[in-house]
């Protein structure tokens, strides 16, 4: 689950994956 998801995040989670990973980064930068 961790290997395939990291290899193809858009395949399993096209929006929920990148949005959740970018939310914490954007909040930390702001």
CSV table of N, CA and C in Angstrom, one decimal:
chain,number,residue,atom,x,y,z
A,1,UNK,N,0.8,-1.2,0.0
A,1,UNK,CA,0.0,0.0,0.0
A,1,UNK,C,0.9,1.3,0.0
A,2,UNK,N,2.0,1.2,0.7
A,2,UNK,CA,2.8,2.4,0.8
A,2,UNK,C,3.7,2.5,-0.4
A,3,UNK,N,4.2,1.4,-0.9
A,3,UNK,CA,5.1,1.4,-2.1
A,3,UNK,C,4.3,1.8,-3.3
A,4,UNK,N,3.2,1.1,-3.6
A,4,UNK,CA,2.4,1.4,-4.9
A,4,UNK,C,1.9,2.8,-4.8
A,5,UNK,N,1.5,3.3,-3.6
A,5,UNK,CA,0.9,4.6,-3.5
A,5,UNK,C,1.9,5.7,-3.8
A,6,UNK,N,3.1,5.4,-3.3
A,6,UNK,CA,4.2,6.4,-3.5
A,6,UNK,C,4.7,6.4,-5.0
A,7,UNK,N,4.6,5.2,-5.6
A,7,UNK,CA,5.0,5.1,-7.0
A,7,UNK,C,4.0,5.8,-7.9
A,8,UNK,N,2.7,5.5,-7.6
A,8,UNK,CA,1.6,6.1,-8.5
A,8,UNK,C,0.5,6.7,-7.6
A,9,UNK,N,0.8,7.9,-7.1
A,9,UNK,CA,-0.2,8.5,-6.2
A,9,UNK,C,-1.4,9.0,-6.9
A,10,UNK,N,-1.3,9.3,-8.2
A,10,UNK,CA,-2.4,9.7,-9.0
A,10,UNK,C,-3.3,8.5,-9.4
A,11,UNK,N,-2.7,7.3,-9.3
A,11,UNK,CA,-3.4,6.1,-9.7
A,11,UNK,C,-4.4,5.7,-8.6
A,12,UNK,N,-4.0,5.8,-7.4
A,12,UNK,CA,-4.9,5.5,-6.3
A,12,UNK,C,-5.6,6.7,-5.7
A,13,UNK,N,-4.9,7.8,-5.6
A,13,UNK,CA,-5.5,9.0,-5.0
A,13,UNK,C,-5.0,10.2,-5.9
A,14,UNK,N,-5.8,10.6,-6.9
A,14,UNK,CA,-5.4,11.7,-7.8
A,14,UNK,C,-5.5,13.1,-7.1
A,15,UNK,N,-6.4,13.2,-6.1
A,15,UNK,CA,-6.6,14.5,-5.5
A,15,UNK,C,-6.4,14.4,-4.0
A,16,UNK,N,-7.0,13.4,-3.3
A,16,UNK,CA,-6.9,13.3,-1.9
A,16,UNK,C,-5.4,13.1,-1.4
A,17,UNK,N,-4.6,12.5,-2.3
A,17,UNK,CA,-3.2,12.2,-1.9
A,17,UNK,C,-2.4,13.5,-1.9
A,18,UNK,N,-2.3,14.1,-3.1
A,18,UNK,CA,-1.5,15.3,-3.2
A,18,UNK,C,-2.0,16.5,-2.4
A,19,UNK,N,-3.3,16.6,-2.2
A,19,UNK,CA,-3.9,17.7,-1.4
A,19,UNK,C,-3.6,17.5,0.1
A,20,UNK,N,-3.6,16.3,0.6
A,20,UNK,CA,-3.3,16.0,2.0
A,20,UNK,C,-1.8,16.2,2.3
A,21,UNK,N,-1.0,15.9,1.3
A,21,UNK,CA,0.5,16.0,1.5
A,21,UNK,C,0.9,17.5,1.3
A,22,UNK,N,0.2,18.2,0.5
A,22,UNK,CA,0.6,19.6,0.2
A,22,UNK,C,0.0,20.5,1.3
A,23,UNK,N,-1.1,20.1,1.9
A,23,UNK,CA,-1.7,21.0,2.9
A,23,UNK,C,-0.8,21.3,4.1
A,24,UNK,N,-0.2,20.3,4.7
A,24,UNK,CA,0.7,20.4,5.8
A,24,UNK,C,2.0,21.3,5.5
A,25,UNK,N,2.4,21.1,4.2
A,25,UNK,CA,3.6,21.8,3.8
A,25,UNK,C,3.3,23.3,3.6
A,26,UNK,N,2.2,23.6,3.0
A,26,UNK,CA,1.8,25.0,2.8
A,26,UNK,C,1.5,25.7,4.1
A,27,UNK,N,0.9,25.0,5.0
A,27,UNK,CA,0.6,25.6,6.3
A,27,UNK,C,1.9,25.8,7.1
A,28,UNK,N,2.9,25.0,6.9
A,28,UNK,CA,4.2,25.2,7.6
A,28,UNK,C,5.0,26.4,7.0
A,29,UNK,N,4.8,26.5,5.7
A,29,UNK,CA,5.5,27.6,5.0
A,29,UNK,C,4.9,29.0,5.4
A,30,UNK,N,3.6,28.9,5.5
A,30,UNK,CA,2.8,30.2,5.8
A,30,UNK,C,2.9,30.4,7.3
